[in-house]
mmCIF file of C-alpha atoms in Angstrom:
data_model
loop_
_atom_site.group_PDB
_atom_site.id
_atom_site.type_symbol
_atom_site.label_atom_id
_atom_site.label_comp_id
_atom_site.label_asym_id
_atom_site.label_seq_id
_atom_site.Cartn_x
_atom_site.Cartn_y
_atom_site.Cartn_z
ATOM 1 C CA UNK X 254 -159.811 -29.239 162.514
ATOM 2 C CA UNK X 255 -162.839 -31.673 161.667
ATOM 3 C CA UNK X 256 -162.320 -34.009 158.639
ATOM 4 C CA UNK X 257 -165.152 -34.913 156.625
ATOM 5 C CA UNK X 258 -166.081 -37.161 153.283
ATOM 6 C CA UNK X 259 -166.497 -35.732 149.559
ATOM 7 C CA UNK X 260 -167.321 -38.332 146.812
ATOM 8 C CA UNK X 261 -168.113 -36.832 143.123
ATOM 9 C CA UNK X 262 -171.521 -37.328 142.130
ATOM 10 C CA UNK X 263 -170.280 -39.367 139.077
ATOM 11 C CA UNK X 264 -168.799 -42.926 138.445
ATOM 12 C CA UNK X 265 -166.727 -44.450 135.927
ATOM 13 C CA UNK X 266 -168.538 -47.239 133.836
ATOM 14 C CA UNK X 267 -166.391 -50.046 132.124
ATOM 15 C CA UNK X 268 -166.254 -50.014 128.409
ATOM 16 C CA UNK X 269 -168.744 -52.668 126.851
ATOM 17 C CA UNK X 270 -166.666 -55.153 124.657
ATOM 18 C CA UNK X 271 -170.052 -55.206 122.698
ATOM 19 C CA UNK X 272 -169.697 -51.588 121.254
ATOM 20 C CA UNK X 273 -167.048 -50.565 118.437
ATOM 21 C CA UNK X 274 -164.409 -48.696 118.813
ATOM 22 C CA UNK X 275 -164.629 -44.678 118.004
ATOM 23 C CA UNK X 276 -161.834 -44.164 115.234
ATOM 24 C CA UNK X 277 -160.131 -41.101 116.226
ATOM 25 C CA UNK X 278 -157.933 -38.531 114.435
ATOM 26 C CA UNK X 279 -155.421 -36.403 116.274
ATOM 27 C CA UNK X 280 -154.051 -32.692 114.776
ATOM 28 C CA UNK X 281 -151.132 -31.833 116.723
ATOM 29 C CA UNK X 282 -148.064 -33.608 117.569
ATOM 30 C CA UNK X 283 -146.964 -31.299 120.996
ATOM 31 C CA UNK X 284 -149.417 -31.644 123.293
ATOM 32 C CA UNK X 285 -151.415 -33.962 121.164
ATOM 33 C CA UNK X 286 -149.254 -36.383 120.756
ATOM 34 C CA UNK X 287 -148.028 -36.299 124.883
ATOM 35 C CA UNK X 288 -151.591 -36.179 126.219
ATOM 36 C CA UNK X 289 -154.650 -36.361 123.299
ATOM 37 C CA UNK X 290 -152.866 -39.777 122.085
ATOM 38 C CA UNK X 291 -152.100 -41.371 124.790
ATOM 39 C CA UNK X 292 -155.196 -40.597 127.002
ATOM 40 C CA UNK X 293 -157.515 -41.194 123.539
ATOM 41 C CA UNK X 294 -155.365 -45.197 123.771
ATOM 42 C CA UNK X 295 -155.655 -45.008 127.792
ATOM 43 C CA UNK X 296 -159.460 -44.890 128.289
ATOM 44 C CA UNK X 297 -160.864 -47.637 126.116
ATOM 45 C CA UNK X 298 -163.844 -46.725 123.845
ATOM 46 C CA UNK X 299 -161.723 -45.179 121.061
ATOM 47 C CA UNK X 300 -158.871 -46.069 118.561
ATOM 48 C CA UNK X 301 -156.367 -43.433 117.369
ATOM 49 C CA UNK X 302 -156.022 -44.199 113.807
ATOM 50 C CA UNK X 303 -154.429 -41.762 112.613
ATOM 51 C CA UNK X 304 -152.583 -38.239 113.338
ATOM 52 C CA UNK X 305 -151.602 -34.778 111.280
ATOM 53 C CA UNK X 306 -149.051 -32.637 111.483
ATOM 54 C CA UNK X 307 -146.446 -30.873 109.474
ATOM 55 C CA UNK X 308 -143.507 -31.957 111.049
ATOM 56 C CA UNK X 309 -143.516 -34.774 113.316
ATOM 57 C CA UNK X 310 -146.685 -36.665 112.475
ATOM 58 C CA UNK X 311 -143.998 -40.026 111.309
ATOM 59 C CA UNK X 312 -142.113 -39.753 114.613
ATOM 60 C CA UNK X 313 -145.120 -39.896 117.065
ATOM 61 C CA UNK X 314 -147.124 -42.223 114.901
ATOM 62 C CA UNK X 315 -144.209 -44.413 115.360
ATOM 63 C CA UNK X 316 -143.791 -44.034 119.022
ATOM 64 C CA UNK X 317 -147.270 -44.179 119.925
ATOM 65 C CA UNK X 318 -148.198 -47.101 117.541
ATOM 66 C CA UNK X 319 -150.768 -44.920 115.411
ATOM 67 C CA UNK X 320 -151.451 -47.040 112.110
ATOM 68 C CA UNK X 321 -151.535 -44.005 109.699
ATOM 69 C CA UNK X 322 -149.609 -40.228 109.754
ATOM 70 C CA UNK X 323 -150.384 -37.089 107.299
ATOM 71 C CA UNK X 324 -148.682 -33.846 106.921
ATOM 72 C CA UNK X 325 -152.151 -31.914 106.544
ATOM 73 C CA UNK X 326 -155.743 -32.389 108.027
ATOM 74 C CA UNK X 327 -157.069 -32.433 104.856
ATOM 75 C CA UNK X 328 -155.197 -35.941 103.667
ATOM 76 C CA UNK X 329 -156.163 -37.441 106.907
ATOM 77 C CA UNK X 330 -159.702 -36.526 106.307
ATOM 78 C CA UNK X 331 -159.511 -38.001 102.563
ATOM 79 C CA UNK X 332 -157.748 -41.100 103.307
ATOM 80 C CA UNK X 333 -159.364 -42.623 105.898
ATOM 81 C CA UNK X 334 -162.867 -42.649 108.334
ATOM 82 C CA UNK X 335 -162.796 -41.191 111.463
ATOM 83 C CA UNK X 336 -165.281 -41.165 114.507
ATOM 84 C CA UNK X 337 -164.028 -38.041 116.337
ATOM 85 C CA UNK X 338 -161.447 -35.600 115.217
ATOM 86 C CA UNK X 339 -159.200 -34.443 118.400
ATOM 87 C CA UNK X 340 -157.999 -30.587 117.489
ATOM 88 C CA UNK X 341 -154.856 -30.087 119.449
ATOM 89 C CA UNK X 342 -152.695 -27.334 117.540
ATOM 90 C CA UNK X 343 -152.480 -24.111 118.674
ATOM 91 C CA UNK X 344 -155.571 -21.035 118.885
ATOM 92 C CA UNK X 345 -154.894 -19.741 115.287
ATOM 93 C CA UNK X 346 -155.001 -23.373 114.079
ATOM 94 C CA UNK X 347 -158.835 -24.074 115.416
ATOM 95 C CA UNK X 348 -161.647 -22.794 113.548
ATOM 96 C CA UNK X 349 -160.938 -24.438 110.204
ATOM 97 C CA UNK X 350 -160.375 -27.523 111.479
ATOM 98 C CA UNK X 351 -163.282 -27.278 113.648
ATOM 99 C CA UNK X 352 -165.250 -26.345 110.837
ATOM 100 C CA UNK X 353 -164.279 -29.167 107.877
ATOM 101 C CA UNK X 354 -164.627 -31.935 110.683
ATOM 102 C CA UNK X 355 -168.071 -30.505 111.420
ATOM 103 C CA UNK X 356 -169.074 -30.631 107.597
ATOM 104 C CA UNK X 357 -167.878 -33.986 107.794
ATOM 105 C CA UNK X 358 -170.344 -35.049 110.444
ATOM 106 C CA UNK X 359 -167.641 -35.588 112.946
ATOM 107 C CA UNK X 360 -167.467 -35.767 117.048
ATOM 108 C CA UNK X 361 -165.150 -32.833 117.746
ATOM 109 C CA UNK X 362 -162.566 -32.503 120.509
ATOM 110 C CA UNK X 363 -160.883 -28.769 120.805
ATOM 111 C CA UNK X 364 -158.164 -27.286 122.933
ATOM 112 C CA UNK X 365 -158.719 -24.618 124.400
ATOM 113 C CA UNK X 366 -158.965 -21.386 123.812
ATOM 114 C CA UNK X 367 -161.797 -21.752 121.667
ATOM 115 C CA UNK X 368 -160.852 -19.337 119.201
ATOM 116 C CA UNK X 369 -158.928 -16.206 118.305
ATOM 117 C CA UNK X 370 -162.029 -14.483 118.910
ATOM 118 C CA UNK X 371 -165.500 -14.306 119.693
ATOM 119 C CA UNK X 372 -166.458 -14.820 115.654
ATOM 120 C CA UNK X 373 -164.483 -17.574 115.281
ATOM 121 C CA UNK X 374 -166.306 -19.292 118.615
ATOM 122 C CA UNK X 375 -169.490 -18.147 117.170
ATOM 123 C CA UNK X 376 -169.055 -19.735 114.013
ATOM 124 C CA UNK X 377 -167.277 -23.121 115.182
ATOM 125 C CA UNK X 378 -170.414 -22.853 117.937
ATOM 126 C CA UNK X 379 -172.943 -22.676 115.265
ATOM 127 C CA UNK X 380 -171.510 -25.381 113.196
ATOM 128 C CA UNK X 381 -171.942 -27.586 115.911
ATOM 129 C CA UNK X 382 -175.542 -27.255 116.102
ATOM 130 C CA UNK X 383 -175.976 -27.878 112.532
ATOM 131 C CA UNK X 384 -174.250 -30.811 112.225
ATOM 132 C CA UNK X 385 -175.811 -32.201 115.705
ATOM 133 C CA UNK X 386 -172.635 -34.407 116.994
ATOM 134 C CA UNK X 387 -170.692 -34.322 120.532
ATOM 135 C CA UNK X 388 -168.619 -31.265 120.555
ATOM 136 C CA UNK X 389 -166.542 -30.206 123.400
ATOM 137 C CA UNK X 390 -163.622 -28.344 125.368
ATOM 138 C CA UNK X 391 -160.309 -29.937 126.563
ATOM 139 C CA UNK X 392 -161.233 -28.390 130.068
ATOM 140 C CA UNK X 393 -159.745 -31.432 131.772
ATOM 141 C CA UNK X 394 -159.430 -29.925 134.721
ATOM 142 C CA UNK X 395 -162.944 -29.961 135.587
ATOM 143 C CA UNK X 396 -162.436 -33.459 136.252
ATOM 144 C CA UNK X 397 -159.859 -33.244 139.581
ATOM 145 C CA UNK X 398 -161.354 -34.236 142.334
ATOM 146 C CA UNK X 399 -161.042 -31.403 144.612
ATOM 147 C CA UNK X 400 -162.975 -28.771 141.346
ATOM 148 C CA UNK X 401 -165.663 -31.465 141.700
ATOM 149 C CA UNK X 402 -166.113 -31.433 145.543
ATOM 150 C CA UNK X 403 -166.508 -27.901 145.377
ATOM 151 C CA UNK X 404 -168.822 -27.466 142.863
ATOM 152 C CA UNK X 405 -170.945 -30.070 144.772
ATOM 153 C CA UNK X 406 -170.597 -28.106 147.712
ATOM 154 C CA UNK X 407 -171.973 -24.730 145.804
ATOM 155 C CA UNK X 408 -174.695 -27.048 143.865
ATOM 156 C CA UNK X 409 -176.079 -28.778 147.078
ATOM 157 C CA UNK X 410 -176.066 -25.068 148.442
ATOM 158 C CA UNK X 411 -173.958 -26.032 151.466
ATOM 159 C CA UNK X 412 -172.278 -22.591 151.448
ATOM 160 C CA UNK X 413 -175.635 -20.606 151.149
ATOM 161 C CA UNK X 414 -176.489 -17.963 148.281
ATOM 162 C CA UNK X 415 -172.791 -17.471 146.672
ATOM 163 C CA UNK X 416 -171.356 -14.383 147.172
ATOM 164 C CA UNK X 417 -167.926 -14.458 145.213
ATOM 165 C CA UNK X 418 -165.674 -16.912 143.533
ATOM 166 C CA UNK X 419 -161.821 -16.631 143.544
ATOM 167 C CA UNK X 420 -160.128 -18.583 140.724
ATOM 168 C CA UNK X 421 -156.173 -17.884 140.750
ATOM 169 C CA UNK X 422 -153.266 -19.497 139.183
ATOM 170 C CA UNK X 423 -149.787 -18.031 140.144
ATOM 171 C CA UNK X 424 -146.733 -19.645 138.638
ATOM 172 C CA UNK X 425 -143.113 -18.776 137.950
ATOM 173 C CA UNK X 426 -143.059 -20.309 134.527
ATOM 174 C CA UNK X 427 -142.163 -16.935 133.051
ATOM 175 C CA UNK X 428 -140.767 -15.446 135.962
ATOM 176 C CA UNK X 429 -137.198 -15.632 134.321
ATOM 177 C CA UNK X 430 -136.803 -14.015 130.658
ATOM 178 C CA UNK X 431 -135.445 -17.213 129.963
ATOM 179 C CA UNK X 432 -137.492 -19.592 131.047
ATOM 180 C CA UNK X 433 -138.939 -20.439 127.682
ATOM 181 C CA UNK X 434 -138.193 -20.803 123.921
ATOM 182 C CA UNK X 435 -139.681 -18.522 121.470
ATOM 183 C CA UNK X 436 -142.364 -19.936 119.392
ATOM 184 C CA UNK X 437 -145.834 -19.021 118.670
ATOM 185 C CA UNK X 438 -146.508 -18.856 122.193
ATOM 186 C CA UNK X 439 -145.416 -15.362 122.159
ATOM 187 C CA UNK X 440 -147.410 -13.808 119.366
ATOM 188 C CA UNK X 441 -150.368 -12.230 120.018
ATOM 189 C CA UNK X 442 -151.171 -12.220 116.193
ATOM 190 C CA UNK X 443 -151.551 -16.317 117.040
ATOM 191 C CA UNK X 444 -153.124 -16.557 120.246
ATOM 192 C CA UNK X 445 -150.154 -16.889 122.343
ATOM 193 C CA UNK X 446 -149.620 -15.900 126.357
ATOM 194 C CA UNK X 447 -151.371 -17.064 129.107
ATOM 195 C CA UNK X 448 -154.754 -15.471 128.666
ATOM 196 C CA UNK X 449 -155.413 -18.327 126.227
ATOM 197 C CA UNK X 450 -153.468 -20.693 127.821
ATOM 198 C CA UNK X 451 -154.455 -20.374 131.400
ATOM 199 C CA UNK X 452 -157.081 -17.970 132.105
ATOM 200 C CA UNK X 453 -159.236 -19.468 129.406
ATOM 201 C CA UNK X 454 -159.352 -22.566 132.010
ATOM 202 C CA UNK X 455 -159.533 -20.700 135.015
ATOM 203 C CA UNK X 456 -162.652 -18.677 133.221
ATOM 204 C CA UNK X 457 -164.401 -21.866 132.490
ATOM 205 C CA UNK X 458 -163.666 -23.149 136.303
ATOM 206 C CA UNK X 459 -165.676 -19.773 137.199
ATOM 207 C CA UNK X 460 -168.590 -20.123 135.141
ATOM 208 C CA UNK X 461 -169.115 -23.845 135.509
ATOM 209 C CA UNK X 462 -168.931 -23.372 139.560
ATOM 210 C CA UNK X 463 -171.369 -20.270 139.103
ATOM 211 C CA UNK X 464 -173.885 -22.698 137.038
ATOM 212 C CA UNK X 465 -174.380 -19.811 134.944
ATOM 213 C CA UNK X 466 -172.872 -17.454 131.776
ATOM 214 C CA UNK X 467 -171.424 -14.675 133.128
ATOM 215 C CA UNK X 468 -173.862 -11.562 132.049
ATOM 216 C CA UNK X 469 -170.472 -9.075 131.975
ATOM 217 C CA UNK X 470 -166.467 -9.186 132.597
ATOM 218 C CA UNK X 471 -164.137 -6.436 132.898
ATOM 219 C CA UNK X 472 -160.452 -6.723 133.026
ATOM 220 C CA UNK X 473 -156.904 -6.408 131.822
ATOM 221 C CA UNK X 474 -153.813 -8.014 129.961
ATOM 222 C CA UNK X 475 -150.473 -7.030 130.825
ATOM 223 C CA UNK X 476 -146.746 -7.895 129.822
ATOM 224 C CA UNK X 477 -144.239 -7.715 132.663
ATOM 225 C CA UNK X 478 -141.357 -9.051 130.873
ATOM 226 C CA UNK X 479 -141.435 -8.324 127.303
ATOM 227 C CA UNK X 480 -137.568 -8.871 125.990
ATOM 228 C CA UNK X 481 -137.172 -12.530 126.516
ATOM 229 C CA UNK X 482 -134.281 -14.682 125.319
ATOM 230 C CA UNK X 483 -133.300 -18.389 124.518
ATOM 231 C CA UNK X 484 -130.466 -20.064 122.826
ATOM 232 C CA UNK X 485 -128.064 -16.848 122.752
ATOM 233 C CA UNK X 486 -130.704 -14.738 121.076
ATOM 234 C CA UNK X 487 -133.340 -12.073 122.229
ATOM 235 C CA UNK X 488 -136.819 -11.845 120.883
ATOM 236 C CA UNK X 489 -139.814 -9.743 122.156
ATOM 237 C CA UNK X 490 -143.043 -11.049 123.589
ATOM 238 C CA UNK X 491 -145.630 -8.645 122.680
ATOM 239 C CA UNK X 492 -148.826 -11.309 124.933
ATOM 240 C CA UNK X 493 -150.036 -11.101 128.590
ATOM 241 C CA UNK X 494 -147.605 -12.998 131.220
ATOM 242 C CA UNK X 495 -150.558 -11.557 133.543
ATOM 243 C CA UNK X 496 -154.208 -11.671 133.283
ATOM 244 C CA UNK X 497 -156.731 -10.390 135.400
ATOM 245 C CA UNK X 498 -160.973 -10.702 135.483
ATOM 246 C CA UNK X 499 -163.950 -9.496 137.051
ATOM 247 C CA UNK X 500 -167.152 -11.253 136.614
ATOM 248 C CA UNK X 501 -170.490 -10.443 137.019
ATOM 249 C CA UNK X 502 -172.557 -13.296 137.225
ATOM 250 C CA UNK X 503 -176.059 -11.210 138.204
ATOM 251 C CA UNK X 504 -177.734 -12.471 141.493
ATOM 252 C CA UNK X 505 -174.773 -10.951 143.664
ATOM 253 C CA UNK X 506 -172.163 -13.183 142.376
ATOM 254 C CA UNK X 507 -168.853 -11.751 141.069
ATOM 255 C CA UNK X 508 -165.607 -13.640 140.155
ATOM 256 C CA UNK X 509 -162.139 -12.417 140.562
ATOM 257 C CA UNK X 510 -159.944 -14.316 138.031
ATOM 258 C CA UNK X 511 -156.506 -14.241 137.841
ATOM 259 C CA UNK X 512 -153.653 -16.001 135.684
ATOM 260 C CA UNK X 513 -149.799 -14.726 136.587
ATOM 261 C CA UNK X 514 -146.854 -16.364 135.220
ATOM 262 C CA UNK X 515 -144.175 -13.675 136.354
ATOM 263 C CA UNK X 516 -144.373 -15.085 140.261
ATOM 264 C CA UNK X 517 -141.594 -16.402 142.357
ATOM 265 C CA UNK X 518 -143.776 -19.334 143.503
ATOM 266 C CA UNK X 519 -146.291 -21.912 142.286
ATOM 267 C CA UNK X 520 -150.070 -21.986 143.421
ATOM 268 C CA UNK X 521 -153.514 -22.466 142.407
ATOM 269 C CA UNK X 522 -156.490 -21.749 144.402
ATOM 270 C CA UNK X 523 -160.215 -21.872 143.570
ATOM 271 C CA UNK X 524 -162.443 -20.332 146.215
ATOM 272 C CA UNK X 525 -166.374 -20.128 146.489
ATOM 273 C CA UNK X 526 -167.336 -17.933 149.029
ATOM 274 C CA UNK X 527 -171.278 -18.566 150.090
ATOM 275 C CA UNK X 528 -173.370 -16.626 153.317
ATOM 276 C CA UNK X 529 -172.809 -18.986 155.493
ATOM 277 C CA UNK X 530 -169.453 -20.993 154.293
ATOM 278 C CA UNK X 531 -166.307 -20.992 152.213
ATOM 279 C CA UNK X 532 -165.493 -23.968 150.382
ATOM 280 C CA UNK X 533 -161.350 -23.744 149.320
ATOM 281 C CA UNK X 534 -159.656 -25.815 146.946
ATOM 282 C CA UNK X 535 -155.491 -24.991 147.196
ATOM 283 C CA UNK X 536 -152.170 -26.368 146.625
ATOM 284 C CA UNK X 537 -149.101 -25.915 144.063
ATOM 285 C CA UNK X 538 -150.924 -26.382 141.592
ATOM 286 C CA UNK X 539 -154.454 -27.719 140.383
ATOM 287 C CA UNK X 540 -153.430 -31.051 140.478
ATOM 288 C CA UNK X 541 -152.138 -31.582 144.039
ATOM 289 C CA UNK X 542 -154.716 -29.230 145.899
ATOM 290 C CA UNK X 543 -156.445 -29.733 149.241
ATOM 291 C CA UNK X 544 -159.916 -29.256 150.246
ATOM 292 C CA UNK X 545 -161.461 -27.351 153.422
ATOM 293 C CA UNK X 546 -165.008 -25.661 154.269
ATOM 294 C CA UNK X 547 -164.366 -22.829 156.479
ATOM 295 C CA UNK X 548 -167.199 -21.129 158.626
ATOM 296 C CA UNK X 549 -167.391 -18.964 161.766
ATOM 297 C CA UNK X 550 -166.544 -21.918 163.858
ATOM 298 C CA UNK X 551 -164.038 -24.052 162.319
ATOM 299 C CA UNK X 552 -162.425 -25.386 159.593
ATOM 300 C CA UNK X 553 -162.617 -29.000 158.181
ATOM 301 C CA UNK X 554 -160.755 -30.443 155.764
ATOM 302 C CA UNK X 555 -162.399 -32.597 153.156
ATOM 303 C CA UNK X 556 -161.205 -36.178 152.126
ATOM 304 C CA UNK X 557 -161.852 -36.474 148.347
ATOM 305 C CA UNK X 558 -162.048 -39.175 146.680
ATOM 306 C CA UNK X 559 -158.770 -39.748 144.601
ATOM 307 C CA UNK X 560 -158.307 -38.847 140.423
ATOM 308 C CA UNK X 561 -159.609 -41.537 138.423
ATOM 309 C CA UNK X 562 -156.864 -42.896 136.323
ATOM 310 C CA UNK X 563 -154.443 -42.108 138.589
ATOM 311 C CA UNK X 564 -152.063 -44.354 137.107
ATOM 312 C CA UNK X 565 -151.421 -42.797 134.300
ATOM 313 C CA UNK X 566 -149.890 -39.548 136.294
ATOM 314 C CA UNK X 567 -146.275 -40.940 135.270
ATOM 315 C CA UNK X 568 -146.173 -40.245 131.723
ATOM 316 C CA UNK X 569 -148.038 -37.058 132.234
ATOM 317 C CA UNK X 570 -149.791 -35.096 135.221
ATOM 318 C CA UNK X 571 -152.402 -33.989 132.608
ATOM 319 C CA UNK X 572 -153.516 -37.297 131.922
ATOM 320 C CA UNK X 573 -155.406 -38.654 134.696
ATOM 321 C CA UNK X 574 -157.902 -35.626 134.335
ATOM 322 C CA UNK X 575 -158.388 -35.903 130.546
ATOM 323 C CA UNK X 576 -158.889 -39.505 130.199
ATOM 324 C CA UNK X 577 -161.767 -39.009 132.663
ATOM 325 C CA UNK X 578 -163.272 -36.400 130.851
ATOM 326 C CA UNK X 579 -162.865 -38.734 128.005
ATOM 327 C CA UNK X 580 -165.229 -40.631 129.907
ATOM 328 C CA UNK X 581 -167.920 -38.437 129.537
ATOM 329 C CA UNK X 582 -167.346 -37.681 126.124
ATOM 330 C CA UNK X 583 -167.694 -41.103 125.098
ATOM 331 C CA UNK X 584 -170.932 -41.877 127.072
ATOM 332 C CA UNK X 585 -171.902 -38.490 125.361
ATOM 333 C CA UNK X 586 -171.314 -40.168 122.394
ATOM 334 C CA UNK X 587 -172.903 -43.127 123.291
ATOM 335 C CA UNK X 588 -176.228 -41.009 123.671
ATOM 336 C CA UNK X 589 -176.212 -40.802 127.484
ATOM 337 C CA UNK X 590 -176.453 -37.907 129.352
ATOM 338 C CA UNK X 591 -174.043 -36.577 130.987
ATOM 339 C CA UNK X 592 -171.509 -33.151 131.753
ATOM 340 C CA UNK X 593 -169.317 -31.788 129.576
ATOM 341 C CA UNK X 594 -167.242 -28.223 128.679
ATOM 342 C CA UNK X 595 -169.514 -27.291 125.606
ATOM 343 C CA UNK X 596 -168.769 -25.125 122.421
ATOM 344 C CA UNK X 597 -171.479 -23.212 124.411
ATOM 345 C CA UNK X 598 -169.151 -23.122 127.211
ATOM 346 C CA UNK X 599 -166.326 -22.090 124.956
ATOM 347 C CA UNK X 600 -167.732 -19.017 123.556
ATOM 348 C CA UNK X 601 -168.886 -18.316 127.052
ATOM 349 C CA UNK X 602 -165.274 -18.088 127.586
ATOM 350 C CA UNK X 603 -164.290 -16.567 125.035
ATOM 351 C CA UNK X 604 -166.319 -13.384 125.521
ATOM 352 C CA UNK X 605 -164.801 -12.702 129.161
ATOM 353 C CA UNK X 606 -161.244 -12.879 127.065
ATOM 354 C CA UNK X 607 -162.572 -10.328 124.475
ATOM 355 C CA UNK X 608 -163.527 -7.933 127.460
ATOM 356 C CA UNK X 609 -160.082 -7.921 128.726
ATOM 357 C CA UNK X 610 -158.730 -7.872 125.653
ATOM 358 C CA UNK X 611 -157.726 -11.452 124.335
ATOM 359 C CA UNK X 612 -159.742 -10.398 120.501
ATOM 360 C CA UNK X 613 -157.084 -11.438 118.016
ATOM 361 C CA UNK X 614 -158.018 -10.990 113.847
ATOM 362 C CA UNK X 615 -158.225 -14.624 112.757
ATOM 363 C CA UNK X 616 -155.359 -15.183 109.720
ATOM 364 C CA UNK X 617 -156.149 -15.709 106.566
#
């Protein structure tokens, strides 16, 4: 088995001490306060100022240092200027948000999935281009090395014409009725289950390897386990533990997409299969995956460069990934160009979940 080099065809630039800090608000304490806070602090150009939430905005502000907490978006956007707003509550908790930060003339920062539905994406999508600031998607995993190398290989067309993408995430995270708490997370009237969750990222690894929207998708949503329990009670889960898609990106390209929480073991593979080679990115997970080119000779393994920020995997595996796509956004900012998961990209996305069924009513 031949070994050979993969660099991404991007570099990380020091901060200049010359330019101001970008004053950023955070909504969400879960994941925003364990990853959007600390990898905002982590990556230099920006300031968390402040952060919103109806519970435990006082306890993380305090942990994390943050100089100001609110119980609502709305006091944090009275009481104090902000650069970039950083939208990290769940689905059903996006588009307004989105929407009063936008009005406000704001740099935006949303979790994914975009939306509820393809409206909402629409309209948060359209907002963006009237108010003309950097929007994006928290699709940090565009930024692990071994994603990049691939998408180099596809983009330098070192596989030939593309034939077919594989994009699959198997994990055993709901594999046991009682693997996790009920919350949100398993209401499809809020965006729960793993079609948002998962396949919304594994979508967006599809299209932005395919260089294109998809021009059709075709799939399904299914519930293998839907009575759950935790903490002596039962509940039922009416979302998908299982998603699966079929793309059709035109030109003889279709993607098979597939997110599966119900599996007795963890992996993650991303596959682009081209005329003349296969490029495979594989491992446990997304994070820890390894690299090979396979043709009708041999197979060689690719050494990729390692994750910017790797230091910061302790606190969080996430983190590594999204302080580097912080990177981009704040060059973005900055007014340089550079690559980014769009609100473009996001209601690219979120069209392939409407066709297999992820179109939830927004609430009122």
């Amino acid at each position: 088995m031949a070994r050979i080099s993969a660099r991404p065809g991007w570099e990380i630039t020091s901060v200049s001490a010359k330019k101001h800090k970008l004053r950023v608000g955070v909504l969400g304490s879960s994941f925003g306060g364990a990853v959007h806070v600390p990898a905002f602090a982590a990556q230099g150009r920006f300031e968390v100022v402040a952060i919103a939430s109806p519970n435990r905005a006082a306890e993380v502000a305090k942990a994390r240092k943050i100089p100001k907490a609110y119980a609502t978006l709305g006091e944090m956007l009275a009481d104090g200027k902000l650069d970039v707003l950083s939208v990290a509550t769940p689905p059903f908790e996006h588009r307004g948000p989105v929407i009063a930060a936008l009005q406000r003339g704001l740099h935006v920062l949303c979790e994914k999935p975009f939306g509820l539905n393809v409206a909402e994406a629409e309209e948060m999508h359209n907002a963006s281009r009237e108010a003309g600031t950097v929007c994006a998607i928290a699709h940090e995993f565009r930024y692990v090395p071994s994603r990049i190398a691939v998408r180099e290989l596809v983009a330098n067309a070192h596989l030939g014409p593309l034939r077919a993408l594989e994009v699959l995430w198997f994990s055993a995270m709901l594999h046991d009725a009682g693997s996790r708490p009920n919350s949100w997370w398993f209401e499809r009237s809020h965006g729960g289950g793993v079609t948002g969750a998962i396949l919304s990222h594994l979508v967006d690894q599809a299209n932005w390897i395919a260089g294109r929207a998809p021009r059709r998708a075709t799939g399904y949503e299914r519930t293998a386990i839907a009575k759950r329990h935790s903490g002596g009670t039962s509940f039922t889960s009416d979302v998908a533990d299982g998603s699966f898609a079929t793309i059709d990106y035109a030109d003889g390209l279709i993607a098979t997409v597939t997110a599966d929480g119900t599996r007795a073991v963890e992996s993650s593979t991303l596959a682009a299969h081209g005329a003349e080679r296969t490029a495979v990115s594989s491992g446990d997970n997304i994070l820890s995956s390894r690299t090979f080119v396979v043709d009708a000779k041999e197979t060689s393994e690719l050494e990729v460069v390692a994750q910017a920020h790797e230091n910061l995997r302790a606190a969080h595996g996430n983190l590594p990934p999204f302080v580097t796509m912080l990177d981009a956004f704040a060059e973005a900012i900055d007014g340089k160009t550079v690559e980014l998961p769009t609100f473009q990209d996001g209601l690219n996305t979120q069209r392939v979940l409407a066709a297999i069924g992820y179109e939830v009513p927004s609430l009122a």
